[in-house]
mmCIF file of C-alpha atoms and ligand atoms in Angstrom:
data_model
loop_
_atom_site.group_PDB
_atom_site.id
_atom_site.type_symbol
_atom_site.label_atom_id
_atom_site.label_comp_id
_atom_site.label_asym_id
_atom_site.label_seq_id
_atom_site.Cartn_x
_atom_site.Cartn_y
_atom_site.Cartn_z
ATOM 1 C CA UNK A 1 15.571 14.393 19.115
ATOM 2 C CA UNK A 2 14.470 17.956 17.624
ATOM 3 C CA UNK A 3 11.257 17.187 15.595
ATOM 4 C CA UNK A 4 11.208 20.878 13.164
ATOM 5 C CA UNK A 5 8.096 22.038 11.272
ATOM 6 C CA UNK A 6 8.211 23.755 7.833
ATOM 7 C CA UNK A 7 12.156 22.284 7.928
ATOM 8 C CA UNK A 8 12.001 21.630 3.952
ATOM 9 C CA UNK A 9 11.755 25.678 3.546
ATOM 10 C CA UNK A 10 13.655 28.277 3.494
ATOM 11 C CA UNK A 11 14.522 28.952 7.004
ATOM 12 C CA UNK A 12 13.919 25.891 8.164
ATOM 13 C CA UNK A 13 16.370 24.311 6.237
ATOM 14 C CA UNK A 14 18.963 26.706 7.506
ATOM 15 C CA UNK A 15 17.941 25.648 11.077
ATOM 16 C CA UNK A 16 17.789 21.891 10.589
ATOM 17 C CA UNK A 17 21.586 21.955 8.540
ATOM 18 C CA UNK A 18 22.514 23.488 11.786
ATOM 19 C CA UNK A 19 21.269 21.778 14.238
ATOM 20 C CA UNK A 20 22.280 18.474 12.274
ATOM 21 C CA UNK A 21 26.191 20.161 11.994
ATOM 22 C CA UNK A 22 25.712 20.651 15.775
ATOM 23 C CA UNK A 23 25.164 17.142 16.760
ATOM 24 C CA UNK A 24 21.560 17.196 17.097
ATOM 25 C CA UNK A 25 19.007 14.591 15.684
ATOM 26 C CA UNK A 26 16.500 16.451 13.931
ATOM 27 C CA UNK A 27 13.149 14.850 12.033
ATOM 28 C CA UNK A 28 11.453 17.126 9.453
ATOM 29 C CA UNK A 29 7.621 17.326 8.972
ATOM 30 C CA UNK A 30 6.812 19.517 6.023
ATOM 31 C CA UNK A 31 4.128 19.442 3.270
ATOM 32 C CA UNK A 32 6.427 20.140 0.641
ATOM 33 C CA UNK A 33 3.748 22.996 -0.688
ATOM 34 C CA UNK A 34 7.175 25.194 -0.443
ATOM 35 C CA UNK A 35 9.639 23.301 0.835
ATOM 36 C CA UNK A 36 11.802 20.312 -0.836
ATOM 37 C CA UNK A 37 13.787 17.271 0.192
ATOM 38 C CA UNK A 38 16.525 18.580 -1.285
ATOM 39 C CA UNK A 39 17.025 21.060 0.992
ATOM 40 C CA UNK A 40 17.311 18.566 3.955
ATOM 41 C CA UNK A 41 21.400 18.659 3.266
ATOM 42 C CA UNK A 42 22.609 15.750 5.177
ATOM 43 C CA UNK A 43 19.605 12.950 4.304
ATOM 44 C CA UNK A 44 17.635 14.219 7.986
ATOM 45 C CA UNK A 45 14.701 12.114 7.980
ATOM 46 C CA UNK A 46 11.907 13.554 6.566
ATOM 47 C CA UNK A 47 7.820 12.582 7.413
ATOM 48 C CA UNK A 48 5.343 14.484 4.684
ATOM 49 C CA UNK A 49 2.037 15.738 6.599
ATOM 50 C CA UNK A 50 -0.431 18.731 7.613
ATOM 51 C CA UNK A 51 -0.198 20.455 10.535
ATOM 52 C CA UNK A 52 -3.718 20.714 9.795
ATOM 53 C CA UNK A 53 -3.994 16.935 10.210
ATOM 54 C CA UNK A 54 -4.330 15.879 13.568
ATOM 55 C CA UNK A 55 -3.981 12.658 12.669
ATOM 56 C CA UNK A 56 -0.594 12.977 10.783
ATOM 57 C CA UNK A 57 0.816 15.412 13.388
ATOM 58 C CA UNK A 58 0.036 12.431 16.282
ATOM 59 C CA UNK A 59 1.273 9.789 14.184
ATOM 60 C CA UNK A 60 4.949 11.412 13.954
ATOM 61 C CA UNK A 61 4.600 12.232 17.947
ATOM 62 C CA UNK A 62 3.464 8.852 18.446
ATOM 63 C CA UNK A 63 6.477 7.244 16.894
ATOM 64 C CA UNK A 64 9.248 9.033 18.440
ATOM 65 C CA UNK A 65 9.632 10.989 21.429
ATOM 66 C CA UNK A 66 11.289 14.213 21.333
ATOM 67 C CA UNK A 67 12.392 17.082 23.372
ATOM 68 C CA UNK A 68 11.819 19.704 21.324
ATOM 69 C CA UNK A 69 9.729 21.671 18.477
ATOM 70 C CA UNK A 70 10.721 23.978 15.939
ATOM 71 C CA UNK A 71 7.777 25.079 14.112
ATOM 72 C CA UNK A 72 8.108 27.481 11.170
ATOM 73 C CA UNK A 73 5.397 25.500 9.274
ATOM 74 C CA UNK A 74 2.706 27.774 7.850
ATOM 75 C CA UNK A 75 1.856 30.072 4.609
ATOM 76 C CA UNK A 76 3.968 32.972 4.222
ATOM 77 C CA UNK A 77 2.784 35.516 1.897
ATOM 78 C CA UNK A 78 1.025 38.504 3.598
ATOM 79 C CA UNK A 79 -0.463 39.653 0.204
ATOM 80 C CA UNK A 80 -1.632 36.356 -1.012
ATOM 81 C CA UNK A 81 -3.689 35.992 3.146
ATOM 82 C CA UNK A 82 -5.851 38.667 2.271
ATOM 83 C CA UNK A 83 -7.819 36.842 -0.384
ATOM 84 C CA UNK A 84 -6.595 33.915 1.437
ATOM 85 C CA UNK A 85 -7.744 34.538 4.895
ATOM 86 C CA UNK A 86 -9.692 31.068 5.601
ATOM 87 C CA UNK A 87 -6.727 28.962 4.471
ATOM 88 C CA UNK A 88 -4.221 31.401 6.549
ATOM 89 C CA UNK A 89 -6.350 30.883 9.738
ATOM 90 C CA UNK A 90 -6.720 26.916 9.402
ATOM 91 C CA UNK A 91 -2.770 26.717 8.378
ATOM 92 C CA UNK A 92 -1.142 29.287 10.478
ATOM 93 C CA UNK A 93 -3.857 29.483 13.445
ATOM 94 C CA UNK A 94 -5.607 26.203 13.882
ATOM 95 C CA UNK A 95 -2.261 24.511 12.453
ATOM 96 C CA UNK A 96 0.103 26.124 15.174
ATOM 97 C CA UNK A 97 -2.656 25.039 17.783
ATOM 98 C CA UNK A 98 -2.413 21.573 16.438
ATOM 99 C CA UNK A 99 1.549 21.317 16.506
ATOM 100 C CA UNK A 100 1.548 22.803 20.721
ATOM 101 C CA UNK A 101 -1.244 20.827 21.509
ATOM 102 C CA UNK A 102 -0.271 17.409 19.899
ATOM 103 C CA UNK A 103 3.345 18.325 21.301
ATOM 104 C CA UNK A 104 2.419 18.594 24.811
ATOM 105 C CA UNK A 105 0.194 15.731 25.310
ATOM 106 C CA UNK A 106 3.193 13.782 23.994
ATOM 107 C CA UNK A 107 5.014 15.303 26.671
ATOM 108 C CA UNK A 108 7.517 17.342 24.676
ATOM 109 C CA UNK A 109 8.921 19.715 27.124
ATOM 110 C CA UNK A 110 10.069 22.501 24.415
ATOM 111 C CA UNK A 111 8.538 24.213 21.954
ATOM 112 C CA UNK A 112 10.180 27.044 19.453
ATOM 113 C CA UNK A 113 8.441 29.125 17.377
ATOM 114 C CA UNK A 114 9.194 30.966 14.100
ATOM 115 C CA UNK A 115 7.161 34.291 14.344
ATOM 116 C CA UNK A 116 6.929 37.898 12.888
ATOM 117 C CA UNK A 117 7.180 41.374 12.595
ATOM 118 C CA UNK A 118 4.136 41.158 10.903
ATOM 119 C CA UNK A 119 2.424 41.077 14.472
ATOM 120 C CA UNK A 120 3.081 44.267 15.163
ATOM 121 C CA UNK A 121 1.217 46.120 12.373
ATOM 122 C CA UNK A 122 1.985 49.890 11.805
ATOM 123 C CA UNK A 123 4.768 51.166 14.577
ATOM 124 C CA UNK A 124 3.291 53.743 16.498
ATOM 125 C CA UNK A 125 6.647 55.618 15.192
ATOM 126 C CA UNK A 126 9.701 55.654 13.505
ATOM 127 C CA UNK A 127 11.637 54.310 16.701
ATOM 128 C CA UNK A 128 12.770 51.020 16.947
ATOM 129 C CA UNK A 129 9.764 48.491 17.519
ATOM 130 C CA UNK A 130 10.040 46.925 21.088
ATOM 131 C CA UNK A 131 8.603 43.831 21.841
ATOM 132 C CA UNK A 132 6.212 45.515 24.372
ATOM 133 C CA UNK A 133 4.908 47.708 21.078
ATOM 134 C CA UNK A 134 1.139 47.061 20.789
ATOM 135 C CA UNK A 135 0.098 43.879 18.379
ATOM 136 C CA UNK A 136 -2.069 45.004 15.809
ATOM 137 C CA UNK A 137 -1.847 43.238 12.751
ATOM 138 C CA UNK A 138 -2.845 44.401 9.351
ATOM 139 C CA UNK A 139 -3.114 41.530 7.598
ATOM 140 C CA UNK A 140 -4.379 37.872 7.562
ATOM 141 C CA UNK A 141 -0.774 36.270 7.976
ATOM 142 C CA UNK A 142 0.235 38.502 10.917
ATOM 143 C CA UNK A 143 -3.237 37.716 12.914
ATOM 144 C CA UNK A 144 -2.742 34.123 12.181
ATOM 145 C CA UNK A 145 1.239 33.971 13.196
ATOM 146 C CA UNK A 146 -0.056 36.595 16.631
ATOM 147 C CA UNK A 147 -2.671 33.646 17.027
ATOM 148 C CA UNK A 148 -0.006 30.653 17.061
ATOM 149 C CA UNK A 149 2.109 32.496 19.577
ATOM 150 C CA UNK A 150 -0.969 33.273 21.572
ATOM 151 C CA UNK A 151 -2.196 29.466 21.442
ATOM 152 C CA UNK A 152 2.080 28.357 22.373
ATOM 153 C CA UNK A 153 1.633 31.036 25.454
ATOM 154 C CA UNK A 154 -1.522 29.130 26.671
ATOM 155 C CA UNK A 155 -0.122 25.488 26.007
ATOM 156 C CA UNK A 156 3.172 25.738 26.810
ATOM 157 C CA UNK A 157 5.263 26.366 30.068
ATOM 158 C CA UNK A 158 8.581 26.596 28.069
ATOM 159 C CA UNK A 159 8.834 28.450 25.225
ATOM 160 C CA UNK A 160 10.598 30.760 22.826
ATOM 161 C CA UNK A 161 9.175 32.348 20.412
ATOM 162 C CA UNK A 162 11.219 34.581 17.976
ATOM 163 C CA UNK A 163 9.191 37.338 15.710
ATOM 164 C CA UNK A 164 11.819 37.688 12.864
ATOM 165 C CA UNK A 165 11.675 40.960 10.887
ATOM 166 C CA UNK A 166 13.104 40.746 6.669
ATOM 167 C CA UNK A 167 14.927 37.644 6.533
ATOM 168 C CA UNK A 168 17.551 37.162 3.255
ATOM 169 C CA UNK A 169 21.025 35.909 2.233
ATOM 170 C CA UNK A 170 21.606 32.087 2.163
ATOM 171 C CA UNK A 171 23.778 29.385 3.577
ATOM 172 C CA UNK A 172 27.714 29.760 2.005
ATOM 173 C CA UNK A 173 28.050 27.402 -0.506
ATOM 174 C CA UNK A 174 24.552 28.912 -1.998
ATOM 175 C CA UNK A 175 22.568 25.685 -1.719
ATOM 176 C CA UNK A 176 19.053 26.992 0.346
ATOM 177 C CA UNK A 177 17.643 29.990 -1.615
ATOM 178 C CA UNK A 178 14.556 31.961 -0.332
ATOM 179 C CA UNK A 179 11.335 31.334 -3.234
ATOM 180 C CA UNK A 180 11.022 34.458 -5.529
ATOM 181 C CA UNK A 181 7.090 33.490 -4.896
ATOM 182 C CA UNK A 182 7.930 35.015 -1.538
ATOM 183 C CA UNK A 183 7.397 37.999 -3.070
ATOM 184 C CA UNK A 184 10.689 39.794 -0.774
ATOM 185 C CA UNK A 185 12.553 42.414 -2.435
ATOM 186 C CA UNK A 186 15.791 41.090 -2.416
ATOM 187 C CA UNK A 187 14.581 37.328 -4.268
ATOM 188 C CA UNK A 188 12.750 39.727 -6.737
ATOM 189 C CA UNK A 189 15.675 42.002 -7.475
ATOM 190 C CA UNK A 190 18.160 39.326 -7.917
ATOM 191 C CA UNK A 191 15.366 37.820 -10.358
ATOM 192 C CA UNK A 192 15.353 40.952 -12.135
ATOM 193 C CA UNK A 193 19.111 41.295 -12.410
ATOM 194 C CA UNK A 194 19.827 38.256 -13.870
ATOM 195 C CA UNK A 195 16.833 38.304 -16.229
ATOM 196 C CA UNK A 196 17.953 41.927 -17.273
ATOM 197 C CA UNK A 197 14.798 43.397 -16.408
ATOM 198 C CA UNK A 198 13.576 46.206 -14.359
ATOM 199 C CA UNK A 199 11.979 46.091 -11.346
ATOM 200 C CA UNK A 200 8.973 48.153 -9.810
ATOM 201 C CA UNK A 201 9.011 49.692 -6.071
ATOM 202 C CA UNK A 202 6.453 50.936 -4.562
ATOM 203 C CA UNK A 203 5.832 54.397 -3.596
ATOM 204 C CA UNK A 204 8.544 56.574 -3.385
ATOM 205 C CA UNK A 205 7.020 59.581 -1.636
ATOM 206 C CA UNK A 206 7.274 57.806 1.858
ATOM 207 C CA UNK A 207 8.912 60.331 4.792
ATOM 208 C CA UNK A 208 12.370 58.276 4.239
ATOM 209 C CA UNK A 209 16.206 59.340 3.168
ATOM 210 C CA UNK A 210 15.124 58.783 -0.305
ATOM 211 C CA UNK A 211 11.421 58.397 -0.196
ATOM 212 C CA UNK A 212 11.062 54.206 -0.290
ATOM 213 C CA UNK A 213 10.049 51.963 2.581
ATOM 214 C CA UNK A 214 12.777 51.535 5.145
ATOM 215 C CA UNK A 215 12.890 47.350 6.440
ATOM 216 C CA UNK A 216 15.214 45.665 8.972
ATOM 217 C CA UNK A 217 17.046 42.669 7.397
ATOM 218 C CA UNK A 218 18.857 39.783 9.317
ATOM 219 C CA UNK A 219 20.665 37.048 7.751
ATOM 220 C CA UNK A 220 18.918 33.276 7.976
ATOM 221 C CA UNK A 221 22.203 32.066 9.090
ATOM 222 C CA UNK A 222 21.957 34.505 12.397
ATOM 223 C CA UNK A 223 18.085 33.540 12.017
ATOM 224 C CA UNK A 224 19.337 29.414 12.571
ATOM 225 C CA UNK A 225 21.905 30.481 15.215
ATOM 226 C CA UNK A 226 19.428 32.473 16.974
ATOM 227 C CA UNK A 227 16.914 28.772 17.659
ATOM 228 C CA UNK A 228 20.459 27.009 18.505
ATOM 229 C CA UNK A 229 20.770 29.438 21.270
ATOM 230 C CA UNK A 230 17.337 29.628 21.995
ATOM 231 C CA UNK A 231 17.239 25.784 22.532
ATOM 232 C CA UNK A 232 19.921 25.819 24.869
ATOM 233 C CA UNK A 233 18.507 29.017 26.947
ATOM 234 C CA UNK A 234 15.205 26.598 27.480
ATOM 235 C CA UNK A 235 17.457 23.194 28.263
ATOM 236 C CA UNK A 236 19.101 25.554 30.993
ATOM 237 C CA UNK A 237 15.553 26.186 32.716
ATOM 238 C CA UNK A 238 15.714 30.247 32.302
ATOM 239 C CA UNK A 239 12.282 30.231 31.760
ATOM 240 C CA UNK A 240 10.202 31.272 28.565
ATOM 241 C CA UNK A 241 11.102 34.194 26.589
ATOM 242 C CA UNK A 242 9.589 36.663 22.894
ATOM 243 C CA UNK A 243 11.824 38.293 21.193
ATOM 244 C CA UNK A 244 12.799 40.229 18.245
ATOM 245 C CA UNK A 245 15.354 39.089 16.072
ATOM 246 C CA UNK A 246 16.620 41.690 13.189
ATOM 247 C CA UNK A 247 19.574 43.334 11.793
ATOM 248 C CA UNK A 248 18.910 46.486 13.937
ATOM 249 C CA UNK A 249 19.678 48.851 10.664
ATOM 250 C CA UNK A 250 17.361 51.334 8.999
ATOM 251 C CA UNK A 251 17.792 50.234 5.270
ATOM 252 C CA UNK A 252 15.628 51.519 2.291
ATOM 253 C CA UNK A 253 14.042 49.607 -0.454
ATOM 254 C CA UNK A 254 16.700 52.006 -2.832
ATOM 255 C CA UNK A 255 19.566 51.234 -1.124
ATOM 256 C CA UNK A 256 18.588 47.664 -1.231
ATOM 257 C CA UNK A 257 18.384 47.814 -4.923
ATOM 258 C CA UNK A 258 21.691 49.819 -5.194
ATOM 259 C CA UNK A 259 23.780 47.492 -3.292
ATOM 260 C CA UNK A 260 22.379 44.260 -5.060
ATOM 261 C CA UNK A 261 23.580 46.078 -8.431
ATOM 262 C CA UNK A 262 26.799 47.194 -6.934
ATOM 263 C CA UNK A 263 27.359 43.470 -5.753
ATOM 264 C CA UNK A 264 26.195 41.712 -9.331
ATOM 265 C CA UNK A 265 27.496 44.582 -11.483
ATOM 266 C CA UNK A 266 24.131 44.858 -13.543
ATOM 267 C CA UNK A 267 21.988 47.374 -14.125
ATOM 268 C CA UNK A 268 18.352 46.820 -13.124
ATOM 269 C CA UNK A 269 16.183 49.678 -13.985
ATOM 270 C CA UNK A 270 13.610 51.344 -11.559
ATOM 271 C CA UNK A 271 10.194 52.139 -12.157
ATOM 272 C CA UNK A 272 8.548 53.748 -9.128
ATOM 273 C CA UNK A 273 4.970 52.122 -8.905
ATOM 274 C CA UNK A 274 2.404 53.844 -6.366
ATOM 275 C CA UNK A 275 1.896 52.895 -2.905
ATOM 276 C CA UNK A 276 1.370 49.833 -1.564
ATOM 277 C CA UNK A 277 -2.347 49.875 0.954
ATOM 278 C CA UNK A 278 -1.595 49.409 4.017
ATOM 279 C CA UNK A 279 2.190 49.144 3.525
ATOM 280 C CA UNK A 280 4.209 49.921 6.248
ATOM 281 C CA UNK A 281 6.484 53.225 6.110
ATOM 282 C CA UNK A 282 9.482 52.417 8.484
ATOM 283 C CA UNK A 283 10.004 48.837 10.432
ATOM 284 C CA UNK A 284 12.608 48.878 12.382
ATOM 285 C CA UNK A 285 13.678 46.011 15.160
ATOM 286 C CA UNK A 286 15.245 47.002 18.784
ATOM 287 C CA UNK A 287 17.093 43.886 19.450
ATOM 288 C CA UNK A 288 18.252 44.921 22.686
ATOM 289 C CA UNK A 289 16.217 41.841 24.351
ATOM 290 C CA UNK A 290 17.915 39.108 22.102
ATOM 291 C CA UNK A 291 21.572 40.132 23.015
ATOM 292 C CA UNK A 292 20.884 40.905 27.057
ATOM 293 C CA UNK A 293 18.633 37.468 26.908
ATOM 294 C CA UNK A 294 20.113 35.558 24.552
ATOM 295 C CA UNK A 295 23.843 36.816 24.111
ATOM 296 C CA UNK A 296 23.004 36.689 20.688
ATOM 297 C CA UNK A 297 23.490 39.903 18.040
ATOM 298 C CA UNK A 298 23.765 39.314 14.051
ATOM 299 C CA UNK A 299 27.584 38.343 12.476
ATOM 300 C CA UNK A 300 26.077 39.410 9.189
ATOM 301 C CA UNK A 301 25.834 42.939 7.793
ATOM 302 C CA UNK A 302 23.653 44.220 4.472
ATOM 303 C CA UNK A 303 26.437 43.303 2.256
ATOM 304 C CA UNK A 304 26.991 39.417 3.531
ATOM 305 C CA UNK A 305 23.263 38.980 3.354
ATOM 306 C CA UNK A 306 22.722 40.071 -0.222
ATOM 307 C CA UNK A 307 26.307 38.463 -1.392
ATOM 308 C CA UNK A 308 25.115 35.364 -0.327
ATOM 309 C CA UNK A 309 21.356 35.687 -0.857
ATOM 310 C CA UNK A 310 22.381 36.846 -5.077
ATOM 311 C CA UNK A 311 25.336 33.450 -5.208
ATOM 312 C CA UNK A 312 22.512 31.201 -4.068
ATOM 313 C CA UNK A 313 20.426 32.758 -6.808
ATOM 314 C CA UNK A 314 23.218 32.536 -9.367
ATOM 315 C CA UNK A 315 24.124 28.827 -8.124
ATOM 316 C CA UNK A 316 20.342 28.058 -9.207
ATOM 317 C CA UNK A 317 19.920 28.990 -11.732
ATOM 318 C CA UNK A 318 22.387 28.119 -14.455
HETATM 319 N N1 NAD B 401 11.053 34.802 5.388
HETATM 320 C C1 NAD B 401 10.837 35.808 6.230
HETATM 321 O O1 NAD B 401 11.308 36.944 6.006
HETATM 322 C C2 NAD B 401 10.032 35.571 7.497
HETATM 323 C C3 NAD B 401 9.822 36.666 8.343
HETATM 324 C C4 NAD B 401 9.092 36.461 9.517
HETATM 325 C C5 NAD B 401 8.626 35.206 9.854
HETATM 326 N N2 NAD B 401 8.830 34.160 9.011
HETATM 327 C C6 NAD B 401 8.291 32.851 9.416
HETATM 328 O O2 NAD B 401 9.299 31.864 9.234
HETATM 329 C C7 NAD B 401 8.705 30.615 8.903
HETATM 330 C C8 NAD B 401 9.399 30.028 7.695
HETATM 331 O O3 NAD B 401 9.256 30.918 6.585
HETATM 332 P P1 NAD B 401 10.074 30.736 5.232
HETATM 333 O O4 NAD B 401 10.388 32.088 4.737
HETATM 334 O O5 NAD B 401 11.151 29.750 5.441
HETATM 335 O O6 NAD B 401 8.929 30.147 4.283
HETATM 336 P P2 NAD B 401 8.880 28.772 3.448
HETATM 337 O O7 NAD B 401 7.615 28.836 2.651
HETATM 338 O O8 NAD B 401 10.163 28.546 2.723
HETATM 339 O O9 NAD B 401 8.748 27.671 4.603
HETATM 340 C C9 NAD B 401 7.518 27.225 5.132
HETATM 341 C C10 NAD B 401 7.533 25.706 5.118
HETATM 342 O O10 NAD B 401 6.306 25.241 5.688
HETATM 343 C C11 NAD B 401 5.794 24.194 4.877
HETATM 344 N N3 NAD B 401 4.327 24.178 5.055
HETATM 345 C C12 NAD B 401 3.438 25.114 4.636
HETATM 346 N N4 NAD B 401 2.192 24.759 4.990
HETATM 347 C C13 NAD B 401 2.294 23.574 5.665
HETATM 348 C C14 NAD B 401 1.362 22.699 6.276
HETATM 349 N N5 NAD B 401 0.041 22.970 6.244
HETATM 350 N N6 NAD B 401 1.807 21.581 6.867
HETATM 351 C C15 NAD B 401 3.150 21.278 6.876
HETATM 352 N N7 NAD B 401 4.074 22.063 6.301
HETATM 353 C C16 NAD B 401 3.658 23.198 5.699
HETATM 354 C C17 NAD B 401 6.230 24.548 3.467
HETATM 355 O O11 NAD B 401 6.262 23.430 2.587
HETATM 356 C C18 NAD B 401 7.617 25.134 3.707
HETATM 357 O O12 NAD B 401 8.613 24.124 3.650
HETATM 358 C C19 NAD B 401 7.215 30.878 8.739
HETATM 359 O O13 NAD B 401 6.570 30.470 9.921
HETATM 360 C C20 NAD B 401 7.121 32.378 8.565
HETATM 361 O O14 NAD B 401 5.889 32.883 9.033
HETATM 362 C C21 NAD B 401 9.513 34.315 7.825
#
């Protein structure tokens, strides 16, 4: 039994329909402060608490035992954590500490953890970001998600814990979307496309192809596969293991935009705002540890991502 935190959300719920298609029996604890039972595909059994609540976290342990965590729960909006930074540290922080700690006096002997990018900060460079690259956060959200890998590392003997850079696209038959309220690009241009509106990016003087941001996107679906694997790599005793997991391609904000009107076929207007503080000018992922750990590498390119990511959108929205 696979108990998964934050399963009612966006990735989650890609994790939790695979795991269930793979034979596993998963049990979802989730809020629901993002998350819905409606993404739980095939009825998995869902239990509504905090993982700031001890007491809800130990009565879910208490009442079945599993073998493993998956725990994406936590506040996800590196913007909002800034005036948010008290909330960010009890959810992501003290919350994480919670799940690993509750977890392993129950005996659990696995725990998985949904990390990010974020930890790193600014790269030191335009090369690809190793997972040895110093951790220096520049926000609330990436010191608390830095602080619930720190507190699994001190817990836990086995562990994996995956730091996931841009994340997009969407199950095939378009039923899990990622929130707009994310505030991602690619949920905010497909917004603007089908409202016919324009859409604003910032800063365009960066030291890029075409002067926007460059990101790293991976698929949710390789995102899902990725904890599959990563659950069996700990049930075969290999040990504990950090990783990156991203598409491994240089992509700018532009040519994000360009290929999401290419694939709707509407025009979506840019504005170029200024700057973003603090934002990052290139993040890109060397992956080279999943694949040589893991065997695993992405099956989904930019295209598949935003096909999928804009049907889900379309699905939802008529
Ligand atoms: N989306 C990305 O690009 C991305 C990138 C890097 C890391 N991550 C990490 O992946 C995980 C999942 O992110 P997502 O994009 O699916 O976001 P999401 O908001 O869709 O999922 C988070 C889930 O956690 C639940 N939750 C929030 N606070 C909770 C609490 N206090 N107690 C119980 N449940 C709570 C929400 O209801 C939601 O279902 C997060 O840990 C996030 O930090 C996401």
């Amino acid at each position: 039994m696979i108990l998964v935190t934050g399963g009612a959300g966006y990735i989650g719920s890609h994790i939790v329909k695979l795991l269930s298609e793979s034979g596993e029996q998963v049990v979802v604890f989730d809020n629901l402060i993002a998350g819905s039972p409606k993404n739980l595909l095939s009825g998995e059994e869902l239990v509504v608490g905090d993982i700031r609540s001890t007491d809800d976290l130990n009565k879910v342990f208490d009442t079945t035992q599993f073998e493993a965590v998956i725990h994406l729960a936590a506040l996800v909006n590196a913007a909002e954590s800034v005036s948010q930074a008290k909330l960010y540290k009890e959810v992501n922080d003290l919350g994480s500490r919670n799940v690993w700690s509750i977890a392993k006096s129950h005996n659990v002997p696995y725990a998985l953890y949904a990390n990010s990018a974020a930890v790193y900060g600014t790269p030191v460079s335009n090369d690809r970001v190793k997972e040895s690259h110093p951790l220096r956060p520049t926000s609330p959200y990436g010191e608390t998600k830095l602080a619930g890998e720190t507190s699994l590392q001190e817990l836990y003997d086995n562990y994996v814990a995956f730091r996931f850079f841009n994340v997009g696209g969407a199950e095939s038959e378009g039923r899990l979307l990622q929130s707009k309220d994310s505030r991602a690009i690619m949920p905010r241009l497909y917004e603007a496309a089908m409202s016919h509106q324009g859409i604003v990016i910032s800063g365009s003087d960066y030291d890029t192809v075409d002067g926007t941001v460059v990101r790293d996107f991976v698929h949710v679906e390789d995102i899902a596969r990725a904890f599959h694997i990563g659950l069996s790599y700990l049930r075969s005793g290999k040990g504990s293991l950090i990783c990156n997991l991203g598409g491994g391609v240089p992509t700018t904000m532009k040519q994000v935009h360009d290929l999401v009107e290419e694939i709707s076929g509407i025009t979506i207007p840019i504005t170029y705002g200024p700057r973003n503080p603090g934002d990052i000018s290139y993040s890109l992922a060397d992956i080279e540890l999943a694949k040589n750990s893991l065997n695993w590498s992405p099956n989904h390119d930019l295209k598949s991502i935003i096909r999928s990511g804009y049907h889900a959108y379309v699905k939802n929205s008529v």
